[in-house]
mmCIF file of C-alpha atoms in Angstrom:
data_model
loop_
_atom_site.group_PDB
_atom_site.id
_atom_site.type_symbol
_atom_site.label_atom_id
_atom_site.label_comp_id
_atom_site.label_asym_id
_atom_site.label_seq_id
_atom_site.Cartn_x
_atom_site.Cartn_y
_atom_site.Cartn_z
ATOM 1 C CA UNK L 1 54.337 181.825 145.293
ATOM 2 C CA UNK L 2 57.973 181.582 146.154
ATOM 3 C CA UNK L 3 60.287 179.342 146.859
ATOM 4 C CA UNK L 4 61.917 180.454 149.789
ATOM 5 C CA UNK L 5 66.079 179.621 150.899
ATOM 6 C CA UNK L 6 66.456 177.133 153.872
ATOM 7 C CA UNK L 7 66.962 178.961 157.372
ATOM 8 C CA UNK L 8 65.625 177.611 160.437
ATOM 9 C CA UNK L 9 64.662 173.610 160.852
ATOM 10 C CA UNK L 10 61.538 173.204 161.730
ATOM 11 C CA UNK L 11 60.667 171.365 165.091
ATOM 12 C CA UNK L 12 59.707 168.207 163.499
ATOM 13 C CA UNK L 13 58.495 165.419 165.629
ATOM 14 C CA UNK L 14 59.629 162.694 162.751
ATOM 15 C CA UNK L 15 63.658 163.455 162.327
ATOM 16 C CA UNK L 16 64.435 161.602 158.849
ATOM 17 C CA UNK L 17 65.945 162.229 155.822
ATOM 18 C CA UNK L 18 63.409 164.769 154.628
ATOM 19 C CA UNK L 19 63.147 166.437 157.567
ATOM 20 C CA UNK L 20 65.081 169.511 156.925
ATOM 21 C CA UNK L 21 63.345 169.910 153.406
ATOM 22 C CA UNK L 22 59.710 170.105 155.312
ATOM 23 C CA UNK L 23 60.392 173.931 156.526
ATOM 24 C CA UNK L 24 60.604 175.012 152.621
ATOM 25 C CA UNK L 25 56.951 175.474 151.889
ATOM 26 C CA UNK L 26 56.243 176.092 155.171
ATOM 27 C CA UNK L 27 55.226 179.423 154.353
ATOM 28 C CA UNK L 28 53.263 178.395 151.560
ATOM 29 C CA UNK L 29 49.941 176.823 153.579
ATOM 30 C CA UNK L 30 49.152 173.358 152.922
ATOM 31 C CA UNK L 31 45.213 172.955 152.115
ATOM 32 C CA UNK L 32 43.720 170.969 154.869
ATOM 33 C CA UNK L 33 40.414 171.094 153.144
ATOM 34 C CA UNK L 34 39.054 167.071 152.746
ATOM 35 C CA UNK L 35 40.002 166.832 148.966
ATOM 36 C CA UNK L 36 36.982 165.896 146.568
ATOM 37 C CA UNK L 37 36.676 164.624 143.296
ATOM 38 C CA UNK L 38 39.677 164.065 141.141
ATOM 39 C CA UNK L 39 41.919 165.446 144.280
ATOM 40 C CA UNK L 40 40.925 162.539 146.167
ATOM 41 C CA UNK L 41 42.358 159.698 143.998
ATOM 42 C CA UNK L 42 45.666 162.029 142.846
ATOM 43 C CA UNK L 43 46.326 162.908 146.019
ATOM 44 C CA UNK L 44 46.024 159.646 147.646
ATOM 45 C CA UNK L 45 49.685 157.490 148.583
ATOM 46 C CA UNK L 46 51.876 160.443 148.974
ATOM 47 C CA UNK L 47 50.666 162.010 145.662
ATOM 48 C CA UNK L 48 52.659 158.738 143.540
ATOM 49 C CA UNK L 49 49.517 158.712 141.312
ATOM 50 C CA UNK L 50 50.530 162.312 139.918
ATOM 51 C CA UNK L 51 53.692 160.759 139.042
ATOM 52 C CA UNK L 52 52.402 158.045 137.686
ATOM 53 C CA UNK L 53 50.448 160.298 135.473
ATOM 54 C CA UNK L 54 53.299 162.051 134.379
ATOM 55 C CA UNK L 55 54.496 158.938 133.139
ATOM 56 C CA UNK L 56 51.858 158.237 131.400
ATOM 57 C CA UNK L 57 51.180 161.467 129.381
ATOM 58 C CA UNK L 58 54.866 160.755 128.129
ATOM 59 C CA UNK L 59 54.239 157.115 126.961
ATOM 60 C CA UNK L 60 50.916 158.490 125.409
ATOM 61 C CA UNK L 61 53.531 160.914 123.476
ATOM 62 C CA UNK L 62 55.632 158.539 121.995
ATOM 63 C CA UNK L 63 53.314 156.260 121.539
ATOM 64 C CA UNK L 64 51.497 158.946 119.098
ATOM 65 C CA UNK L 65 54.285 159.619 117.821
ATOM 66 C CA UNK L 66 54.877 155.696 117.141
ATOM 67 C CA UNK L 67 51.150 155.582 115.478
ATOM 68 C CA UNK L 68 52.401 158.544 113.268
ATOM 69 C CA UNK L 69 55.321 156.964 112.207
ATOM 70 C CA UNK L 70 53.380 153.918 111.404
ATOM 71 C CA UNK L 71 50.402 155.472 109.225
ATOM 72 C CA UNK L 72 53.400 157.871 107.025
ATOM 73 C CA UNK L 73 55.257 154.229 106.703
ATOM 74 C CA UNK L 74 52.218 152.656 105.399
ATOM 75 C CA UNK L 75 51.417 155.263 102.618
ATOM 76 C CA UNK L 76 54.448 154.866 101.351
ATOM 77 C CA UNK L 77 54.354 151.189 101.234
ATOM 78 C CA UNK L 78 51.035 152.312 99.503
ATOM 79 C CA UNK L 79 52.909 154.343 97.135
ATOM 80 C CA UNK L 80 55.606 152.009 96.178
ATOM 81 C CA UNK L 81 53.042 149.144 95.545
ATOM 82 C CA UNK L 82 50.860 151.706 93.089
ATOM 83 C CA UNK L 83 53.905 153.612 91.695
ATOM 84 C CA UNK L 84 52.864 156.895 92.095
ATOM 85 C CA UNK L 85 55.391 159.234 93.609
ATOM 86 C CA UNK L 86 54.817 160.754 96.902
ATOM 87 C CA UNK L 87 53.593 164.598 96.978
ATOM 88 C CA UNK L 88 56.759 166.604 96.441
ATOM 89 C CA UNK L 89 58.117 168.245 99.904
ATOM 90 C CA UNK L 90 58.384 166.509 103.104
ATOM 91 C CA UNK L 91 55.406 167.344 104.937
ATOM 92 C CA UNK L 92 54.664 165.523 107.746
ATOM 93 C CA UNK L 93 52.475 162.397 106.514
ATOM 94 C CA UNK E 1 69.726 163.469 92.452
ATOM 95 C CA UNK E 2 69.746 160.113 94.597
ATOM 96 C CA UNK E 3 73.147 160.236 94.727
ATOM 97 C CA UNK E 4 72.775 163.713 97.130
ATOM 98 C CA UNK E 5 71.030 161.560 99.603
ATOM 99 C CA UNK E 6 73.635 159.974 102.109
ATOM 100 C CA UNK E 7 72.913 156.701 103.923
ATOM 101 C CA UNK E 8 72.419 156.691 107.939
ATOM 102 C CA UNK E 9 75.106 154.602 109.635
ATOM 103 C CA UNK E 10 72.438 151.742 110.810
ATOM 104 C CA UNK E 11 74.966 149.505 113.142
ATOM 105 C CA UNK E 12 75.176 152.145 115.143
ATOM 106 C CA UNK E 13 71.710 153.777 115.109
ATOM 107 C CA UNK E 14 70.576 150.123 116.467
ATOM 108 C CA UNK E 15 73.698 150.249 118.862
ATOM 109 C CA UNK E 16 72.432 152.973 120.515
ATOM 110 C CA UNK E 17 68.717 152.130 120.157
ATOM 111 C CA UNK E 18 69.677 149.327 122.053
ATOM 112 C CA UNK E 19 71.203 151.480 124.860
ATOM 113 C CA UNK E 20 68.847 153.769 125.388
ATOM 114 C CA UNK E 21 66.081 151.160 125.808
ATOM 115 C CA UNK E 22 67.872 149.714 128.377
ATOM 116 C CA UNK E 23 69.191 153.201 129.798
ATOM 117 C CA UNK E 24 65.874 154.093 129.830
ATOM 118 C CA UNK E 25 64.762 150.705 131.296
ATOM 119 C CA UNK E 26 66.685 151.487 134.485
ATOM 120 C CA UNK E 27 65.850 155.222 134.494
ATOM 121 C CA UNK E 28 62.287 154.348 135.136
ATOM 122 C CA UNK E 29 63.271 151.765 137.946
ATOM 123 C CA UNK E 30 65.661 153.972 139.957
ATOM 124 C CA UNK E 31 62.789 156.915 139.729
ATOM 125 C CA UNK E 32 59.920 155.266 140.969
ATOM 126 C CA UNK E 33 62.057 152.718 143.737
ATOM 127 C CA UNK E 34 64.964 155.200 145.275
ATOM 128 C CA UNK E 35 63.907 156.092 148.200
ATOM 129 C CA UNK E 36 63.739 160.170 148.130
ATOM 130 C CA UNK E 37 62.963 162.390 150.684
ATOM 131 C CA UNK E 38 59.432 163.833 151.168
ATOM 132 C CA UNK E 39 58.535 167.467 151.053
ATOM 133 C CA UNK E 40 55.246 168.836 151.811
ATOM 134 C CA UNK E 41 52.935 169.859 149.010
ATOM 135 C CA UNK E 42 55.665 167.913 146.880
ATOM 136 C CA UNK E 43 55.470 164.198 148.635
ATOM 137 C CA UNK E 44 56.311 161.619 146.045
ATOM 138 C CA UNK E 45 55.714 164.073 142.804
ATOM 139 C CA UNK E 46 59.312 165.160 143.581
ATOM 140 C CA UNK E 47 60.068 162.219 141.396
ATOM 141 C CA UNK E 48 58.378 164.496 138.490
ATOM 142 C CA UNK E 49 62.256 165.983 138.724
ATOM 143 C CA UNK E 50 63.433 163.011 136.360
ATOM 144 C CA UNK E 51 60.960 163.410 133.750
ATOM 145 C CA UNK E 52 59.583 167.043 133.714
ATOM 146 C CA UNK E 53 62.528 168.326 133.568
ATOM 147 C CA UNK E 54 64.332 166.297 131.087
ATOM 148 C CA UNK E 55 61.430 167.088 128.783
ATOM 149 C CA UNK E 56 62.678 170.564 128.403
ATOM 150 C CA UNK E 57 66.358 169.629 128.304
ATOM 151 C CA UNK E 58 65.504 167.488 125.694
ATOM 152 C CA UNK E 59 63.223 169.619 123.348
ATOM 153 C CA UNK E 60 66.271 172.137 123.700
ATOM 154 C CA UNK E 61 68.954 169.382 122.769
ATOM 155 C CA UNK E 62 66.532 169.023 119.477
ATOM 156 C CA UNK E 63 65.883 172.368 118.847
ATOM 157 C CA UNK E 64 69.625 172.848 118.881
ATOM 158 C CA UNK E 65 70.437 170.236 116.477
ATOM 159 C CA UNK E 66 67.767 171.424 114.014
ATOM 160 C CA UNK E 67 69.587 174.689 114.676
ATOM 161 C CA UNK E 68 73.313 173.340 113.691
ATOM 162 C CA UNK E 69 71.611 171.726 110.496
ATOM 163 C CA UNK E 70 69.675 174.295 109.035
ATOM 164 C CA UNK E 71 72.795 176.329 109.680
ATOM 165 C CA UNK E 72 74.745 173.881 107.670
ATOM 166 C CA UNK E 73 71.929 174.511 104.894
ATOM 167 C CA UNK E 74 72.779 177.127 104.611
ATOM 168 C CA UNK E 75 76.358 176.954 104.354
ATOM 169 C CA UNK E 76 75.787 173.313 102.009
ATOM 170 C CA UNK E 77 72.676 173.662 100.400
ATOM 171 C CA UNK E 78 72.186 170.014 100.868
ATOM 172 C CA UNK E 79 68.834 168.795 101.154
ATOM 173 C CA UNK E 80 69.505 166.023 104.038
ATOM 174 C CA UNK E 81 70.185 169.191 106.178
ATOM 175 C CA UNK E 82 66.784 170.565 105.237
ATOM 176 C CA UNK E 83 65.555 167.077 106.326
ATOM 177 C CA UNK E 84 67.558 166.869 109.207
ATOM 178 C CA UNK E 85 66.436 170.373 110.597
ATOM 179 C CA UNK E 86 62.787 169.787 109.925
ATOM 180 C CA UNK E 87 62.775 166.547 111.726
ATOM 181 C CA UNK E 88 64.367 167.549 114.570
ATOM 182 C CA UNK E 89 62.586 169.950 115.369
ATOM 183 C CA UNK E 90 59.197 167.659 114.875
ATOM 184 C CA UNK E 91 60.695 165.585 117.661
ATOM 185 C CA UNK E 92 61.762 168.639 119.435
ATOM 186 C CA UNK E 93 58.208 169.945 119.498
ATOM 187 C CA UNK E 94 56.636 166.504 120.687
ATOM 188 C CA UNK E 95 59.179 166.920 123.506
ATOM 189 C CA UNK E 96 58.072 170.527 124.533
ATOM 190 C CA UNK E 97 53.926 169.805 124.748
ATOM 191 C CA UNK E 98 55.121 166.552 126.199
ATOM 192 C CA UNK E 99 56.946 169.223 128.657
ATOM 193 C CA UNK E 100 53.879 171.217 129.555
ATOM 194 C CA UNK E 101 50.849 168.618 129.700
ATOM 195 C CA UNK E 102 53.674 166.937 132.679
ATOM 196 C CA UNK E 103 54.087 170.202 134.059
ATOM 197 C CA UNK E 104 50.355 171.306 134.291
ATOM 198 C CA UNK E 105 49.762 167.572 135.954
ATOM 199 C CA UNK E 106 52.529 168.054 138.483
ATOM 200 C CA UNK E 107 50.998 171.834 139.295
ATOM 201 C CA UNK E 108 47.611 171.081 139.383
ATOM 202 C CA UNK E 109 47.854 168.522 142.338
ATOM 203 C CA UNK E 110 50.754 170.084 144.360
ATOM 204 C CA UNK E 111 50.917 173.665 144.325
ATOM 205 C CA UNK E 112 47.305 174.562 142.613
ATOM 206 C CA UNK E 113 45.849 171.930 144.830
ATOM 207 C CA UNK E 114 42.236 172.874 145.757
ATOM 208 C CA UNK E 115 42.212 176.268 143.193
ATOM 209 C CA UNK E 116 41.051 173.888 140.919
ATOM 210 C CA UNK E 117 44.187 175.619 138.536
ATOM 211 C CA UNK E 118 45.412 173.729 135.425
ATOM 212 C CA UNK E 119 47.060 176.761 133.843
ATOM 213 C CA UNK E 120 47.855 179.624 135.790
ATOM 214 C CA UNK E 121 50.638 181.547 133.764
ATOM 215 C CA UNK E 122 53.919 180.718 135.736
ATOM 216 C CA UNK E 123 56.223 183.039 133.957
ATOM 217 C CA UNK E 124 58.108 179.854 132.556
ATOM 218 C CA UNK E 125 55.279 177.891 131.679
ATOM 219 C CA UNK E 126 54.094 181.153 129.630
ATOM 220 C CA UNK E 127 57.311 181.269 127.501
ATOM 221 C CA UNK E 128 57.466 177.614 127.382
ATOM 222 C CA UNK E 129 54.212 178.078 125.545
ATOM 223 C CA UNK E 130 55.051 180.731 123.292
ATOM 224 C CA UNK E 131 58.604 179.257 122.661
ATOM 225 C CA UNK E 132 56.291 176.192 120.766
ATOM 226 C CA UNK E 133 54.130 178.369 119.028
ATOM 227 C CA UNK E 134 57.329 180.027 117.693
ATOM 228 C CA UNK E 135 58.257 176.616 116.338
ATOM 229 C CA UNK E 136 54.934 175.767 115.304
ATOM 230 C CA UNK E 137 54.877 179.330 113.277
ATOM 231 C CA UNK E 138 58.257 177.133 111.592
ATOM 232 C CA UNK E 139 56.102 173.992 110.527
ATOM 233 C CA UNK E 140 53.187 176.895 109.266
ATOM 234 C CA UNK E 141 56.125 178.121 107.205
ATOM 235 C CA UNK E 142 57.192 175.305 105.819
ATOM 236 C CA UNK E 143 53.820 173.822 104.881
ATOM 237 C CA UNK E 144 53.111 177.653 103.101
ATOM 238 C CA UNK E 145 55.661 177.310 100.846
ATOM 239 C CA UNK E 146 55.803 175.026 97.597
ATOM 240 C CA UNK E 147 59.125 175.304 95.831
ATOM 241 C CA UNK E 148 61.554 173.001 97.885
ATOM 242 C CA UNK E 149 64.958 175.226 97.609
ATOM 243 C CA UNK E 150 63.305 178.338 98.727
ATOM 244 C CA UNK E 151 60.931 176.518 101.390
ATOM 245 C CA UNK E 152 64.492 174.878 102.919
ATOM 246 C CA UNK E 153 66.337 178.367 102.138
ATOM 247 C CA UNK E 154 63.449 180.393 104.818
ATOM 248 C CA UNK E 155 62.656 178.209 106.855
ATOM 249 C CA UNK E 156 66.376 177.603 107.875
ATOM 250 C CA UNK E 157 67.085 181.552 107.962
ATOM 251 C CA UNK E 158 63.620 181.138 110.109
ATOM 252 C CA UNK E 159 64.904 177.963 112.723
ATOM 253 C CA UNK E 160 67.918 179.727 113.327
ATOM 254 C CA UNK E 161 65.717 182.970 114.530
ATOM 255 C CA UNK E 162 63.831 180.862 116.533
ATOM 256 C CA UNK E 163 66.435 178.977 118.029
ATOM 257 C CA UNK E 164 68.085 182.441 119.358
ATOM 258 C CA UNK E 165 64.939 182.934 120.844
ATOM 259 C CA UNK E 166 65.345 179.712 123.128
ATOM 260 C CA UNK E 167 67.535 180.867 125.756
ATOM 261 C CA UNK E 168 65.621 183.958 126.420
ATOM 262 C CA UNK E 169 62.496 182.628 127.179
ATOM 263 C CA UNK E 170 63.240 179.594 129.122
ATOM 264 C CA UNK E 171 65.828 180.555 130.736
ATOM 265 C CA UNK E 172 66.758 185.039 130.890
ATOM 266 C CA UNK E 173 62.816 186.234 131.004
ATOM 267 C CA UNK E 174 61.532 183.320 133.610
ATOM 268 C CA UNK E 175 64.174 184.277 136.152
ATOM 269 C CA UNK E 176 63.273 188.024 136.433
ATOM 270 C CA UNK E 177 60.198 187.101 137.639
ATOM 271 C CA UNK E 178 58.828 185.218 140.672
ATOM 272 C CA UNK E 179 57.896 181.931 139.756
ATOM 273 C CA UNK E 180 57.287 178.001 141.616
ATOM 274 C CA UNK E 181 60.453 177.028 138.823
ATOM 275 C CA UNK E 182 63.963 177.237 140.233
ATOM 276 C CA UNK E 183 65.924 179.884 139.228
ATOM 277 C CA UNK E 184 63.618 182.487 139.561
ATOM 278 C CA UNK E 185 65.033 185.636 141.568
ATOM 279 C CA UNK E 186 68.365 184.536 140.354
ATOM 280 C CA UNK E 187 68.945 181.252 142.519
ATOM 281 C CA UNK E 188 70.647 178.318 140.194
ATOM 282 C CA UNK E 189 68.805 175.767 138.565
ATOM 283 C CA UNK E 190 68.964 173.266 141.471
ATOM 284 C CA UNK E 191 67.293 174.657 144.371
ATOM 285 C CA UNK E 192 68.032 174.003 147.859
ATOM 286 C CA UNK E 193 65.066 171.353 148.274
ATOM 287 C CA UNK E 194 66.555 168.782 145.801
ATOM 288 C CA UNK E 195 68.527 166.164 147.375
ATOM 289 C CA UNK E 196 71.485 164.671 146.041
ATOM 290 C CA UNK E 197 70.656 161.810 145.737
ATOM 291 C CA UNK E 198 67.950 162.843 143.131
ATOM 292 C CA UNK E 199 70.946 163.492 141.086
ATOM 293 C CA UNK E 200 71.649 160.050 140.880
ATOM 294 C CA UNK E 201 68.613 159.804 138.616
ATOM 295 C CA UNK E 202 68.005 163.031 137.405
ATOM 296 C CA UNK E 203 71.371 163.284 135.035
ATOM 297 C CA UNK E 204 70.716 159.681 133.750
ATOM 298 C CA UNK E 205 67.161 160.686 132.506
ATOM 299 C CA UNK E 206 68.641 163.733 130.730
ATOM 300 C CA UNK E 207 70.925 161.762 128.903
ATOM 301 C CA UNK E 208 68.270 158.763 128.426
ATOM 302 C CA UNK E 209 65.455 161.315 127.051
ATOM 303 C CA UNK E 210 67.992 163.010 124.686
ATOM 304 C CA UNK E 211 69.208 159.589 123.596
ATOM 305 C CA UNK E 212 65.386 158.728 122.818
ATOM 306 C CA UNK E 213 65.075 161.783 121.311
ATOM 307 C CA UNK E 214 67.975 160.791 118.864
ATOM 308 C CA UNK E 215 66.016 157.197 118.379
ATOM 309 C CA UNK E 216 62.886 158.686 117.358
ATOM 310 C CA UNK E 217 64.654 161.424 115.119
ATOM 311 C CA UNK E 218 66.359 159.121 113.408
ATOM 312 C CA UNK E 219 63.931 157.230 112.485
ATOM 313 C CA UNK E 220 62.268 160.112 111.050
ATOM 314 C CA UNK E 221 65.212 161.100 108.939
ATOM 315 C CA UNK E 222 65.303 157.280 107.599
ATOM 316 C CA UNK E 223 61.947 157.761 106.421
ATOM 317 C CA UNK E 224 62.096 161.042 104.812
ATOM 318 C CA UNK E 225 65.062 159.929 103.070
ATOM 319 C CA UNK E 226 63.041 156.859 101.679
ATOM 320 C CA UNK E 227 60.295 158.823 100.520
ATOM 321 C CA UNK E 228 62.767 161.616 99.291
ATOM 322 C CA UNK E 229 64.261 158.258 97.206
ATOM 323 C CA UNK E 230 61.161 156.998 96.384
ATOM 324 C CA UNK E 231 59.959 160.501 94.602
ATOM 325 C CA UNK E 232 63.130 160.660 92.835
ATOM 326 C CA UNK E 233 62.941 157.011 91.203
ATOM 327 C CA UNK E 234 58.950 157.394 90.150
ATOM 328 C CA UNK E 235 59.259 160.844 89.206
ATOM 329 C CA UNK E 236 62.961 161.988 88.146
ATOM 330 C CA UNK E 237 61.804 165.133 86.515
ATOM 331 C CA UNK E 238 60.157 168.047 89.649
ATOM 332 C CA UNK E 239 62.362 169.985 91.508
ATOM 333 C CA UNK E 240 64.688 168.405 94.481
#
């Protein structure tokens, strides 16, 4: 699918700010299908929920990440207590 | 060699850990409250724009600082620059799948709607995914080899391979070929669609993720200096 350069506006019965970014996928077909299953709740309010899902994943990242961070600080902590000297290298944990 | 180990300026890692928190703080509130114009098939995931987007931006800020340091290791031989290059481009990585699970969520429900389509091979998506295994052949590398110097030595001659790589396939290969990412068929980055005023939040996030970026990296480079420490006060005698 492409993305297709502005030409025409379309002959839209709502005249708003958006209104001359509605023609851009006009060529594209917009299901009209009744969406089931997991469609139903992301596509629900405007589609926010996908965003909101976006933001998500990316908390879910750094919150891994924070986890990580947390078990490689504890094992040293570990190491420092017992006195033995971490593997040589810098691997990840 | 403790001595070889330099200290990170901590005022102002926690001045700008600070910022960004706060940066980041009103990122999220101007996304998800300024009012933005809807598209169809886009509707509110438009706001994706200030955090797909910046994903990539920022796994290529990282991938170009572990770039400029393993460069420097070579130059330097210094093992913080080893350190430095490895953990950026940990943090780089994180950034990049980060990048793809938000773009296969924004795809699936906007232009794959009803196909059922997580994955369909967008040209950029494609070398978005090979760009990370190209960086995860780096962290195979590293873990392969044993002796520190010549592990640090490779994989830096290896980063900065991989790192030339970068603009090619995010940026020359995707825009030969049609794609649903701007700049396919040669149009700039911006397409027509995105308003202005998106700008107003778009650039901010850029600079907000790339400033979290430098948080989290940071933080790793404290700790592998630590540890680095650590090893050489237990165990003065092995190599590094």
């Amino acid at each position: 699918m492409t993305i297709h350069p502005l030409h025409t506006l379309p002959d839209s019965t709502q005249a708003g700010l958006s209104t001359p970014y509605d023609s851009v996928w006009a060529t594209a077909g917009v299901p009209t299908a009744e969406p089931v299953g997991l469609e139903r709740v992301m596509l629900a309010e405007d589609k926010l929920y996908v965003v909101l899902a976006v933001v998500l994943i990316i908390w879910a990242g750094v919150l891994v990440f924070l986890f990580r961070n947390d078990r490689r600080l504890a094992r040293l902590e570990r190491r420092l207590e017992q006195g033995t000297p971490p593997e040589p290298g810098t691997h990840l944990d | 060699m403790p001595g070889a180990l330099p200290d990170i300026d901590l005022r102002r890692y926690r001045w700008i850990r600070n910022g960004v928190v706060v940066w980041m703080t009103a990122v999220l509130l101007g996304a998800f409250l300024l009012d933005i114009p809807r598209i169809n098939i886009l509707e509110h995931t438009a706001r994706n724009l200030y955090f797909h987007v910046p994903m990539w931006f920022t796994m290529m800020a990282a991938f170009f600082v572990s770039a400029y340091h393993s460069f420097r290791y070579l130059q330097t031989e210094a093992p913080v620059r080893d350190v430095r290059a490895e953990q950026a481009a940990v943090v780089g990585a994180l950034f990049g799948i980060l990048g793809l699970l938000t773009g296969m969520m924004w795809a699936r429900f906007t232009w794959y709607v009803g196909t059922g389509k997580w994955w369909n091979f967008d040209p950029k998506q494609t070398m978005a995914a090979v760009q990370l295994l190209i960086y995860g052949a780096y962290f195979v590398l590293r873990s392969s080899i044993e002796e520190p110097r010549k592990r640090a030595r490779i994989a830096a001659v290896y980063n900065l391979f991989a790192a030339v790589t970068l603009p090619f396939l995010l940026y020359v290969l995707p825009r030969q070929m049609e794609s649903l990412h701007p700049g396919a068929e040669g149009n700039p980055a911006f397409s027509d669609i995105t308003h202005p005023i998106m700008r107003l939040v778009f650039y901010p996030a850029c600079i907000g993720f790339i400033g979290l970026f430098w948080v989290l990296y940071t933080q790793r480079v404290r700790m592998t200096l630590v540890r680095k420490r650590l090893q050489d006060h237990l165990d003065p005698e092995p190599a590094l």
